[in-house]
Amino acid sequence: MSVVARTWGGPAGGRVGRRVAPAVAAAVLVLLGVAVVFPGLLAPHPPNDTDVVSAFRPPGGGHPFGTDELGRDVLSRVVYGARPSLAIGLGATALGVLAGLAIGLLAATGPRVVDRALMRGLDVLLAFPELLLALLVVTVVGSGTANVLVAIGIAAVPTYARLVRGQALPVIGSPYAEAAVVLGVRRPVIVLRHVLPNVTGPLLVLATIGTGTAVISGSALSFLGLGTPPPAAEWGSMLSDGREFLATAWWTATFPGLAIVAVVLSVTVLVRSLRSRTPKGAGA
Amino acid sequence: MSVMRRWAVPVVRRLGSGVLVLWGAATVSFLVLHLVPGDVVDTVLGPSTAATPELRERIRADYGLGDPLPVQYLRQLAGLLTGDLGRSYQQGLPVGDVLAGQIGPTVELALAATVLALLIAFVAAVATAGRGRAARAVASGLELLAVSVPSYWLGILAFTFLSYRFRLLPAAGDQGPAALVLPALTLALPIGGVLARVVRQELDEALARPFALTVRARGATERTVLLRHTLRHAALPVATLSGWVVGSLLGGAVLTETVFARPGLGRVLVTAVTSKDIPVVTALVLLSAAAFVVVNLLVDLAYLVIDPRLRTEGAGV
């Protein structure tokens, strides 16, 4: 994740990258927000209404995205699937960011021994590929939406912790932080008032792109049968269900996949356009 | 400073930190092994068996689960040193034996994907570096798409349409080289997208450097500048990403092998995770960490050979 975020965390270029794409991305994310909060507004049918007679209807008529093997409306399931898919993406990122912030700040401001111990620990965790680390956690805590959220969040902690420490260290050593120490300002206050604001910008960039990556990881674990259990609609498990019928009913697995792509693309495009508006040096 | 010392210090330092990371990984996996709720005996016996207390006790003794934790910890570390990865709860076989039969197809897939990813990256980067806005915008868009699409989904679509609908490629289960094309491509695409972007940025940077100007001034064509001179600069950051590439390959293999119903370590891992076969899971995770450490070590050592500046004692890892 870190590599992807580092490579795409920069500002966007060109007219398409600065004007058109961000507008489309913003529209997608607004739609997504509506789907998460008021899915009933966008979904033409209840997500779990089965109707075997109208199974595998191609897109068109009352079913813009067609119906699946049980006659459930694919569009409605994609809309309702936004909630668990996004819950995993946002929840895992929030967990990773908060834990990473705590560990990173502790390493940067604490005694040298603590810093070295924490960094060595992170080196160990960074040696595990993220998806495998998440699978290891799932083995311990079991499958399910919340557990997958925790697993992906834990797997992301080292990346965030490293970033926070890296951003915090120069601030701690800066003349103004030293001046604050001389003036008798207490350590927690220095961290809150001087270190934290310098860390949040780059952290937000990394976290936003990380949310997209977490959505993909979450759908991957659901696809493997470890995430949101059926019959609840979730993009990854819809992909997994739909692939058996893909040769005859392409729409069942195509639309949930497109939903994932739309979300991940929009998030990255929006961050890049925001980055191209902020002054240089405000990010990682 | 003697030649010996100049080389020995950084090499030993890197070796040492590699060993330290591996020891940490082994410790993490040991802790995880003992964090799992529920009785291991239930996993060994499988569901719905009514085993006598004597049998349960015998299984516990058999897997060495009755000993104090420090003893078990030391035994596991000693086992790892001698290549003993423990015994699978599900199959009752040594984990090494379970993995040995499956490592071939995964290595084959990973190697094919690495070649494809490098090919994608360098071809795309060389074709677009230093070119006009349009070519770069298209390349940039495609790279972003490559990392934003869940590759396993793309694999499913390609597989269904190319193998079933149009019968251009062999179906699942086939073991010929043609059956490797789609899985390798699925695995390679997101990695190739990242690498292409990195290489292109490096090429653009190198093309603007004074040495590129010097080469041009000597009358070299733009192609010579690109292929003979700047490409070397771009190869270095790619080498730095080797560890990440290995991790992505192993993580991606889990999904790719599931999608294409290929045998391999990824499939073994998914089965082990669902059946809580902890020794197999930890062995695989440890194996991937070891691969990461070894690859990074090799890259670091290669850097020492290439770049003499890193050979000074104060240089960080």
Coordinates of C-alpha atoms in Angstrom, one line a residue, chain B residues 7 10-12 14-15 294-307:
Chain B
W7 CA 33.4 -4.4 3.2
P10 CA 28.3 -2.9 6.2
V11 CA 27.8 -6.5 5.1
V12 CA 27.7 -7.8 8.7
R14 CA 22.9 -5.8 7.0
L15 CA 23.1 -9.5 7.6
V294 CA 16.7 -12.3 1.6
V295 CA 15.7 -10.2 -1.5
N296 CA 16.3 -6.9 0.4
L297 CA 19.6 -8.2 1.6
L298 CA 20.7 -9.1 -1.9
V299 CA 19.6 -5.7 -3.2
D300 CA 21.5 -4.0 -0.4
L301 CA 24.6 -6.0 -1.1
A302 CA 24.3 -5.3 -4.8
Y303 CA 24.1 -1.6 -4.0
L304 CA 27.3 -1.9 -1.9
V305 CA 29.0 -3.2 -5.0
I306 CA 27.5 -0.6 -7.3
D307 CA 27.7 2.5 -5.1

